[in-house]
Structures are given as C-alpha cells and as structure tokens.
Amino acid sequence: MSKKELKEEIRRLAQEKNAVIMAHYYVDGEVQDLADFIGDSLALAQQAAKTDADIIVLCGVHFMGETAAILCPDKKVLVPDPEATCSLAESCPADAFADFVAAHPGHTVISYVNTTAATKAVTDVVVTSSNARQIVESFPEDTPMIFGPDQNLGAYINSITGRNMLLWNGSCHVHARFSVEKIVELKREHPHAKVLVHPECKGPVVKLADKVGSTAALLKFAIADEATEFIVATESGILHEMQKKAPQKTFIPAPPEEAMVETPEGKRSCACNECEYMKMVTLEKVYRCLRDEQPVVAVSPEIAEKAIRPIKRMLDISAQLNL
Ligand code: 13P
Ligand code: SF4
C-alpha cells in the first residue's frame, strides 16, 4: 500500500470501528497529522477519560496506553507497538519504588505519569509536567513528600516551590543528554533566539531557559511569544507541530551530547534528540493495530484498581484548577 492508501485505510477503519486516534507530540509528524487528537501527557489522559469512542489507538509510549486503559476499562485501548516503552518509566521498577516508599513512612507519594501502572499503584497522586507544580503546591507546605521517578523534574519543582521532596533517581535518556555547551554555542549563533526547555532536562540546561514547560506549554509559548527564533531542548517531534502552528518562525532543535544508547536493536552511538521509543510508532503499525484490533493494552484488575485512584486524583485537582 502506498502512504496515501495507508492513511486513507486508517481513517476508513477508524470511522467504521468508532475508534479515536490519539497521538503524543513526539511521534512522527505523519502519525501526528493523521490523529484525531494530539497533545501532551495530561491532555491525552484528559481526552481518554472523556471520549465516547469504542476503541482508543494511543500513538505514544506504553505508559500512555496503560493510563488510557485504566481510565477506560470498558473500551479497547490499542498501542501500535507494545515494545515502545519509556526509559524514565523503566528507571523506576515498582518493587524497588515500593521499598523506597516503605522506608519513608508518612510521606505523600507523587509519581510522574511516566511510570508503569504497577508504580502508579503505590502512588498517592500522579502528576505530569503540565500540573506538577500546582499539584505539589496543593498540599500544605510541611507535608513530607516523595517524588518519583524523574530526579530532574523533581529537583526543578523543589526549586520553584521551595519544597524539599525526596527524589527517586530516575531520568529520561533523551532529556538528560542535552548539552549546556551546545546550547550556549547555538545562542551565540542566534542571539535573538529564545530557549525552550522541558523540565526533564538537567538543572544546568533548565537554567538557560526562557521558558520551562511541558510539550504543550512550550508549544503555546512559541506560538504566542514575539520572538521569531527558538532553540528547543526537548524531543524533536514537537518541532513538527511548532512549525505547523507558527510557519513564519524558526525552530532549532538543541543538540545533545553524543552517547551510547540501548535500543531494541542493541547498543549504538547516538547524538540525536529523538526518543527511539516514540519513533517506533509508524503509520504501518497504526494501520495493522486498527485492522487487527491488537495489541490491546492489558492492565491486571488488581493493579488497575489501585492505579486509578492517583490518576483520577490528578484529573480532579487539574479540573478544579482549570489546568
Ligand atoms: P509531556 O507531558 O510534556 O508531554 O512529556 C511527556 C514526555 O514523555 C516527556 O519526555
Ligand atoms: Fe520516556 Fe524520555 Fe521518551 Fe519521554 S522522551 S517517552 S520520558 S524515554
């Protein structure tokens, strides 16, 4: 099938099966263009919770599919590639996190949405980078807290709220790789460019930012701000929507340090700012999963019963705060 036929078939199947296709900003541009809805992690969860479709095709990484499946137990949630995981979620095994929580009794447990369902099951409230600050601040200042798994996001939230949350030492291999030196060098070449940084980046990179925020917040800023050039320190898939929404502006992907990375095909050297897991979602796989109605995301009822509480709590607080 040609690309054009593939896209037409996907749209036809989606209509026939009353399926909604949701995509994160990091997947390939051609998958984003095909989706009914694109968004950041919070928007994808909010959208899943309110959809009346029978099938949700979640074009993103596995934890996003799990969150949708937990929120919509009566719907079929499909992911184009079940191997598309997340290094940050993987950096926080549920058993080890449960031991960490047990070692610190009396702490409120905040987990970033980039976690497995099993880790969410030992969590009091889930957050995303869109609402982490507000949710942390919704607790009294003297509340002892644990924040996992992203140490960079946790340290950033501690720094802007004055809290002293205990941090799990996980991180995202894409965001942890951005280089201060290379961004400074780019700034020299583009002195009027504003620097957009996702809070999963390390502290010294965050310090260079004109705007720190979730993918949706960075996009909104880039569209509204008067600057015409932006250096973007997050996964480069977001540039697709930035360029679409603000075609007259220039978006420069921040280059990361070269590093050895573990990929599904083995170890390889990588100097790219792409999440190889997000890029595993292809048009072909979207087509096949919609045609065959698999792979279905399965979360055990015992885990789902525990994990839904902190996810719903996040959605409730976000709704109260209009986030
Ligand atoms: P957002 O919540 O900003 O979309 O981030 C998701 C993610 O995986 C960042 O790496
Ligand atoms: Fe996970 Fe990082 Fe990929 Fe986001 S960019 S999905 S945090 S590995």
Short mmCIF file of C-alpha atoms and ligand atoms in Angstrom, two decimals:
data_model
loop_
_atom_site.label_atom_id
_atom_site.label_comp_id
_atom_site.label_asym_id
_atom_site.label_seq_id
_atom_site.Cartn_x
_atom_site.Cartn_y
_atom_site.Cartn_z
CA MET A 1 0.00 0.00 0.00
CA SER A 2 1.27 3.49 -0.73
CA LYS A 3 1.47 6.02 2.10
CA LYS A 4 -1.62 7.75 0.74
CA GLU A 5 -3.60 4.49 0.67
CA LEU A 6 -2.37 3.60 4.14
CA LYS A 7 -3.62 6.91 5.52
CA GLU A 8 -6.98 6.55 3.78
CA GLU A 9 -7.37 3.00 5.10
CA ILE A 10 -6.55 4.09 8.65
CA ARG A 11 -9.14 6.87 8.50
CA ARG A 12 -11.74 4.50 6.97
CA LEU A 13 -11.13 1.84 9.66
CA ALA A 14 -11.27 4.45 12.42
CA GLN A 15 -14.66 5.63 11.23
CA GLU A 16 -16.04 2.12 10.68
CA LYS A 17 -14.94 0.96 14.14
CA ASN A 18 -15.74 4.18 16.03
CA ALA A 19 -12.08 4.47 17.00
CA VAL A 20 -10.29 7.62 18.08
CA ILE A 21 -6.61 8.05 17.21
CA MET A 22 -4.65 9.99 19.81
CA ALA A 23 -1.00 10.95 19.39
CA HIS A 24 1.72 12.49 21.52
CA TYR A 25 3.78 15.38 20.09
CA TYR A 26 6.90 13.17 19.99
CA VAL A 27 5.67 10.60 17.47
CA ASP A 28 6.47 11.01 13.77
CA GLY A 29 4.85 14.03 12.10
CA GLU A 30 2.92 11.85 9.66
CA VAL A 31 1.31 9.96 12.56
CA GLN A 32 0.51 13.25 14.33
CA ASP A 33 -1.13 14.55 11.14
CA LEU A 34 -3.37 11.52 10.97
CA ALA A 35 -4.56 11.65 14.57
CA ASP A 36 -7.93 12.95 15.75
CA PHE A 37 -6.20 14.45 18.75
CA ILE A 38 -2.60 15.38 19.58
CA GLY A 39 -1.45 16.51 22.97
CA ASP A 40 0.90 16.28 25.91
CA SER A 41 0.59 13.53 28.52
CA LEU A 42 -2.00 15.42 30.57
CA ALA A 43 -4.19 16.25 27.56
CA LEU A 44 -4.03 12.65 26.33
CA ALA A 45 -5.20 11.36 29.72
CA GLN A 46 -7.95 14.01 29.91
CA GLN A 47 -9.09 13.21 26.39
CA ALA A 48 -9.11 9.44 27.02
CA ALA A 49 -11.20 9.94 30.16
CA LYS A 50 -13.94 11.73 28.21
CA THR A 51 -14.01 10.02 24.81
CA ASP A 52 -17.12 8.16 23.68
CA ALA A 53 -15.22 6.12 21.07
CA ASP A 54 -15.28 2.32 21.37
CA ILE A 55 -11.59 1.98 20.57
CA ILE A 56 -8.67 4.23 21.51
CA VAL A 57 -5.50 3.95 19.43
CA LEU A 58 -2.81 5.54 21.59
CA CYS A 59 0.13 6.59 19.43
CA GLY A 60 2.77 7.12 22.05
CA VAL A 61 4.66 5.01 24.57
CA HIS A 62 3.31 2.18 26.68
CA PHE A 63 2.57 4.06 29.90
CA MET A 64 0.27 6.38 27.91
CA GLY A 65 -1.70 3.36 26.69
CA GLU A 66 -1.85 1.97 30.23
CA THR A 67 -3.19 5.26 31.60
CA ALA A 68 -5.93 5.29 28.95
CA ALA A 69 -6.75 1.62 29.63
CA ILE A 70 -7.03 2.24 33.38
CA LEU A 71 -9.29 5.26 32.82
CA CYS A 72 -11.46 3.47 30.25
CA PRO A 73 -11.94 -0.16 31.40
CA ASP A 74 -14.96 -0.57 29.10
CA LYS A 75 -13.01 0.43 25.95
CA LYS A 76 -10.43 -1.33 23.84
CA VAL A 77 -7.12 0.54 24.09
CA LEU A 78 -4.62 -0.33 21.35
CA VAL A 79 -0.96 0.65 21.04
CA PRO A 80 0.74 0.35 17.63
CA ASP A 81 3.91 -1.14 19.18
CA PRO A 82 3.86 -2.64 22.70
CA GLU A 83 7.68 -2.57 22.76
CA ALA A 84 7.60 1.23 22.73
CA THR A 85 8.39 1.76 26.39
CA CYS A 86 9.99 4.72 28.19
CA SER A 87 13.45 4.83 29.77
CA LEU A 88 12.13 7.02 32.57
CA ALA A 89 9.27 4.64 33.43
CA GLU A 90 11.75 1.74 33.26
CA SER A 91 14.08 3.54 35.68
CA CYS A 92 11.52 3.02 38.44
CA PRO A 93 10.66 -0.66 38.96
CA ALA A 94 7.50 -0.95 41.06
CA ASP A 95 9.04 -3.28 43.69
CA ALA A 96 12.06 -1.08 44.32
CA PHE A 97 9.85 2.03 44.44
CA ALA A 98 7.51 0.31 46.91
CA ASP A 99 10.55 -0.46 49.13
CA PHE A 100 11.62 3.20 48.91
CA VAL A 101 8.12 4.31 49.89
CA ALA A 102 8.01 1.79 52.77
CA ALA A 103 11.37 3.09 54.03
CA HIS A 104 9.87 6.60 54.36
CA PRO A 105 6.58 6.21 56.24
CA GLY A 106 4.30 9.23 56.47
CA HIS A 107 5.32 10.65 53.09
CA THR A 108 2.82 11.58 50.39
CA VAL A 109 3.89 9.83 47.21
CA ILE A 110 3.84 11.85 43.99
CA SER A 111 4.58 9.98 40.76
CA TYR A 112 5.18 11.44 37.37
CA VAL A 113 2.81 9.99 34.77
CA ASN A 114 5.88 8.44 33.05
CA THR A 115 5.63 5.34 35.23
CA THR A 116 4.24 1.84 34.81
CA ALA A 117 0.77 1.10 36.14
CA ALA A 118 2.39 -1.01 38.90
CA THR A 119 4.40 2.01 40.11
CA LYS A 120 1.29 4.19 39.98
CA ALA A 121 -0.38 1.59 42.21
CA VAL A 122 1.96 2.59 45.08
CA THR A 123 1.37 6.31 44.49
CA ASP A 124 -0.93 8.86 46.18
CA VAL A 125 -1.20 11.29 43.29
CA VAL A 126 0.07 11.27 39.72
CA VAL A 127 1.35 14.45 38.04
CA THR A 128 2.53 15.46 34.57
CA SER A 129 4.92 18.24 33.71
CA SER A 130 1.83 20.42 33.00
CA ASN A 131 0.47 20.26 36.52
CA ALA A 132 3.29 19.06 38.82
CA ARG A 133 3.88 22.49 40.38
CA GLN A 134 0.21 23.15 41.11
CA ILE A 135 -0.44 19.65 42.47
CA VAL A 136 2.61 19.75 44.76
CA GLU A 137 1.52 23.21 45.97
CA SER A 138 -2.00 21.92 46.66
CA PHE A 139 -0.53 20.08 49.71
CA PRO A 140 0.31 22.00 52.91
CA GLU A 141 3.90 23.26 52.90
CA ASP A 142 5.06 20.97 55.71
CA THR A 143 3.79 17.76 54.02
CA PRO A 144 6.66 15.25 53.74
CA MET A 145 6.74 14.09 50.12
CA ILE A 146 8.38 11.60 47.82
CA PHE A 147 8.66 12.45 44.14
CA GLY A 148 9.47 9.82 41.53
CA PRO A 149 10.84 8.83 39.19
CA ASP A 150 12.34 11.87 37.44
CA GLN A 151 15.04 13.46 39.60
CA ASN A 152 15.37 16.40 37.17
CA LEU A 153 11.70 17.31 37.17
CA GLY A 154 11.57 16.71 40.96
CA ALA A 155 14.59 18.98 41.56
CA TYR A 156 13.04 21.66 39.34
CA ILE A 157 9.73 21.51 41.23
CA ASN A 158 11.61 21.65 44.56
CA SER A 159 13.47 24.74 43.31
CA ILE A 160 10.37 26.67 42.23
CA THR A 161 8.16 25.69 45.16
CA GLY A 162 10.73 25.74 47.98
CA ARG A 163 9.69 22.18 48.88
CA ASN A 164 12.14 19.51 49.86
CA MET A 165 10.65 16.38 48.31
CA LEU A 166 12.69 13.20 48.48
CA LEU A 167 13.63 12.28 44.92
CA TRP A 168 13.85 8.91 43.20
CA ASN A 169 16.96 8.94 40.99
CA GLY A 170 15.44 8.18 37.59
CA SER A 171 15.75 10.19 34.40
CA CYS A 172 14.88 10.22 30.71
CA HIS A 173 17.83 9.30 28.50
CA VAL A 174 16.74 11.81 25.81
CA HIS A 175 16.30 14.83 28.08
CA ALA A 176 19.30 14.04 30.29
CA ARG A 177 21.53 14.24 27.19
CA PHE A 178 21.06 17.90 26.28
CA SER A 179 24.29 19.82 26.48
CA VAL A 180 24.78 23.25 28.08
CA GLU A 181 27.83 23.94 25.90
CA LYS A 182 25.99 23.21 22.66
CA ILE A 183 23.01 25.36 23.61
CA VAL A 184 25.33 28.23 24.59
CA GLU A 185 27.11 27.84 21.25
CA LEU A 186 23.75 27.95 19.43
CA LYS A 187 22.75 31.05 21.41
CA ARG A 188 25.93 32.74 20.17
CA GLU A 189 24.97 31.97 16.57
CA HIS A 190 21.32 33.02 17.15
CA PRO A 191 21.48 35.80 19.77
CA HIS A 192 17.76 36.64 19.50
CA ALA A 193 16.55 33.06 19.84
CA LYS A 194 14.61 32.13 22.96
CA VAL A 195 15.43 28.85 24.66
CA LEU A 196 12.56 26.43 25.35
CA VAL A 197 13.33 23.63 27.84
CA HIS A 198 11.37 20.62 29.07
CA PRO A 199 11.77 20.19 32.86
CA GLU A 200 13.05 16.62 32.40
CA CYS A 201 16.35 18.24 31.34
CA LYS A 202 19.15 18.58 33.88
CA GLY A 203 19.32 21.68 36.12
CA PRO A 204 22.14 23.48 34.23
CA VAL A 205 20.14 23.19 30.97
CA VAL A 206 16.95 24.38 32.69
CA LYS A 207 18.89 27.45 33.91
CA LEU A 208 19.42 28.52 30.26
CA ALA A 209 15.68 28.56 29.56
CA ASP A 210 13.49 31.50 28.66
CA LYS A 211 10.56 29.13 29.12
CA VAL A 212 10.41 25.83 31.03
CA GLY A 213 7.33 23.70 30.46
CA SER A 214 5.59 20.60 29.22
CA THR A 215 5.43 19.99 25.49
CA ALA A 216 2.03 21.73 25.32
CA ALA A 217 3.28 24.70 27.36
CA LEU A 218 6.38 25.10 25.15
CA LEU A 219 4.20 24.97 22.04
CA LYS A 220 1.80 27.58 23.42
CA PHE A 221 4.69 29.87 24.36
CA ALA A 222 6.34 29.52 20.95
CA ILE A 223 3.11 30.47 19.17
CA ALA A 224 2.29 33.45 21.40
CA ASP A 225 5.74 34.95 22.05
CA GLU A 226 7.03 37.82 19.92
CA ALA A 227 10.38 36.07 19.27
CA THR A 228 10.82 34.56 15.82
CA GLU A 229 13.61 32.08 16.63
CA PHE A 230 13.59 29.36 19.26
CA ILE A 231 16.11 26.78 20.43
CA VAL A 232 14.11 23.75 21.51
CA ALA A 233 15.52 21.46 24.23
CA THR A 234 13.08 18.58 24.20
CA GLU A 235 12.37 15.63 21.93
CA SER A 236 12.45 16.92 18.38
CA GLY A 237 9.00 15.57 17.38
CA ILE A 238 7.44 18.70 18.91
CA LEU A 239 9.04 20.80 16.16
CA HIS A 240 6.52 19.39 13.69
CA GLU A 241 3.55 21.00 15.45
CA MET A 242 5.51 24.15 16.31
CA GLN A 243 6.39 24.65 12.66
CA LYS A 244 2.79 23.95 11.61
CA LYS A 245 1.29 26.39 14.12
CA ALA A 246 3.92 29.11 13.56
CA PRO A 247 5.23 28.61 10.00
CA GLN A 248 6.84 32.05 9.88
CA LYS A 249 9.09 31.24 12.89
CA THR A 250 12.33 29.26 13.07
CA PHE A 251 12.70 26.33 15.45
CA ILE A 252 16.18 24.95 16.06
CA PRO A 253 16.47 21.58 17.80
CA ALA A 254 19.01 21.72 20.63
CA PRO A 255 21.74 19.14 20.00
CA PRO A 256 22.56 16.69 22.78
CA GLU A 257 25.90 15.20 23.81
CA GLU A 258 26.90 12.11 21.89
CA ALA A 259 26.16 8.98 23.95
CA MET A 260 25.88 5.22 23.77
CA VAL A 261 22.23 4.24 23.96
CA GLU A 262 20.41 0.97 24.39
CA THR A 263 17.91 0.43 21.57
CA PRO A 264 15.64 -2.51 20.79
CA GLU A 265 18.32 -3.48 18.20
CA GLY A 266 21.20 -3.29 20.72
CA LYS A 267 23.69 -0.63 21.85
CA ARG A 268 24.56 2.15 19.43
CA SER A 269 26.11 5.57 19.46
CA CYS A 270 23.52 8.33 19.25
CA ALA A 271 23.77 12.09 19.12
CA CYS A 272 20.16 12.67 18.29
CA ASN A 273 17.40 14.26 20.28
CA GLU A 274 14.83 11.69 19.26
CA CYS A 275 13.09 9.24 21.55
CA GLU A 276 13.58 5.94 19.76
CA TYR A 277 10.55 4.51 21.57
CA MET A 278 8.21 7.22 20.32
CA LYS A 279 9.63 6.77 16.83
CA MET A 280 8.67 3.07 16.88
CA VAL A 281 5.10 4.20 16.18
CA THR A 282 4.74 4.12 12.39
CA LEU A 283 1.81 4.54 10.00
CA GLU A 284 2.10 0.86 9.06
CA LYS A 285 1.79 -0.21 12.71
CA VAL A 286 -1.14 2.14 13.30
CA TYR A 287 -2.88 0.56 10.32
CA ARG A 288 -2.19 -3.01 11.46
CA CYS A 289 -3.28 -2.45 15.03
CA LEU A 290 -6.53 -0.86 13.94
CA ARG A 291 -7.20 -3.58 11.36
CA ASP A 292 -6.44 -6.47 13.76
CA GLU A 293 -7.61 -4.70 16.93
CA GLN A 294 -4.42 -5.66 18.70
CA PRO A 295 -2.17 -5.39 20.63
CA VAL A 296 -4.66 -4.47 23.35
CA VAL A 297 -3.19 -2.83 26.45
CA ALA A 298 -3.89 -5.11 29.39
CA VAL A 299 -3.60 -3.97 33.00
CA SER A 300 -4.40 -6.53 35.69
CA PRO A 301 -7.59 -5.64 37.61
CA GLU A 302 -5.70 -5.60 40.96
CA ILE A 303 -3.15 -3.08 39.66
CA ALA A 304 -5.79 -1.04 37.79
CA GLU A 305 -7.94 -0.78 40.90
CA LYS A 306 -5.03 0.77 42.84
CA ALA A 307 -3.57 2.85 39.97
CA ILE A 308 -6.85 4.53 39.02
CA ARG A 309 -7.05 6.41 42.33
CA PRO A 310 -3.90 8.57 41.94
CA ILE A 311 -4.68 9.14 38.23
CA LYS A 312 -8.24 10.29 38.99
CA ARG A 313 -6.94 12.43 41.83
CA MET A 314 -4.65 14.19 39.34
CA LEU A 315 -7.54 14.73 36.90
CA ASP A 316 -9.80 16.04 39.69
CA ILE A 317 -7.21 18.51 41.01
CA SER A 318 -6.41 19.61 37.44
CA ALA A 319 -10.12 20.19 36.73
CA GLN A 320 -10.52 22.22 39.95
CA LEU A 321 -7.52 24.34 38.96
CA ASN A 322 -8.65 24.64 35.33
CA LEU A 323 -5.49 23.00 34.00
P1 13P B 1 4.76 15.95 28.27
O1 13P B 1 3.90 15.61 29.42
O2 13P B 1 5.35 17.31 28.35
O3 13P B 1 4.04 15.71 27.00
O4 13P B 1 6.04 15.00 28.30
C1 13P B 1 5.95 13.63 28.08
C2 13P B 1 7.25 13.00 27.95
O5 13P B 1 7.39 11.83 27.76
C3 13P B 1 8.40 13.84 28.10
O6 13P B 1 9.52 13.12 27.79
FE1 SF4 B 2 10.13 8.44 28.04
FE2 SF4 B 2 12.05 10.17 27.54
FE3 SF4 B 2 10.82 9.01 25.53
FE4 SF4 B 2 9.54 10.84 27.04
S1 SF4 B 2 11.28 11.18 25.70
S2 SF4 B 2 8.73 8.88 26.37
S3 SF4 B 2 10.42 10.40 29.05
S4 SF4 B 2 12.09 7.99 27.06
#
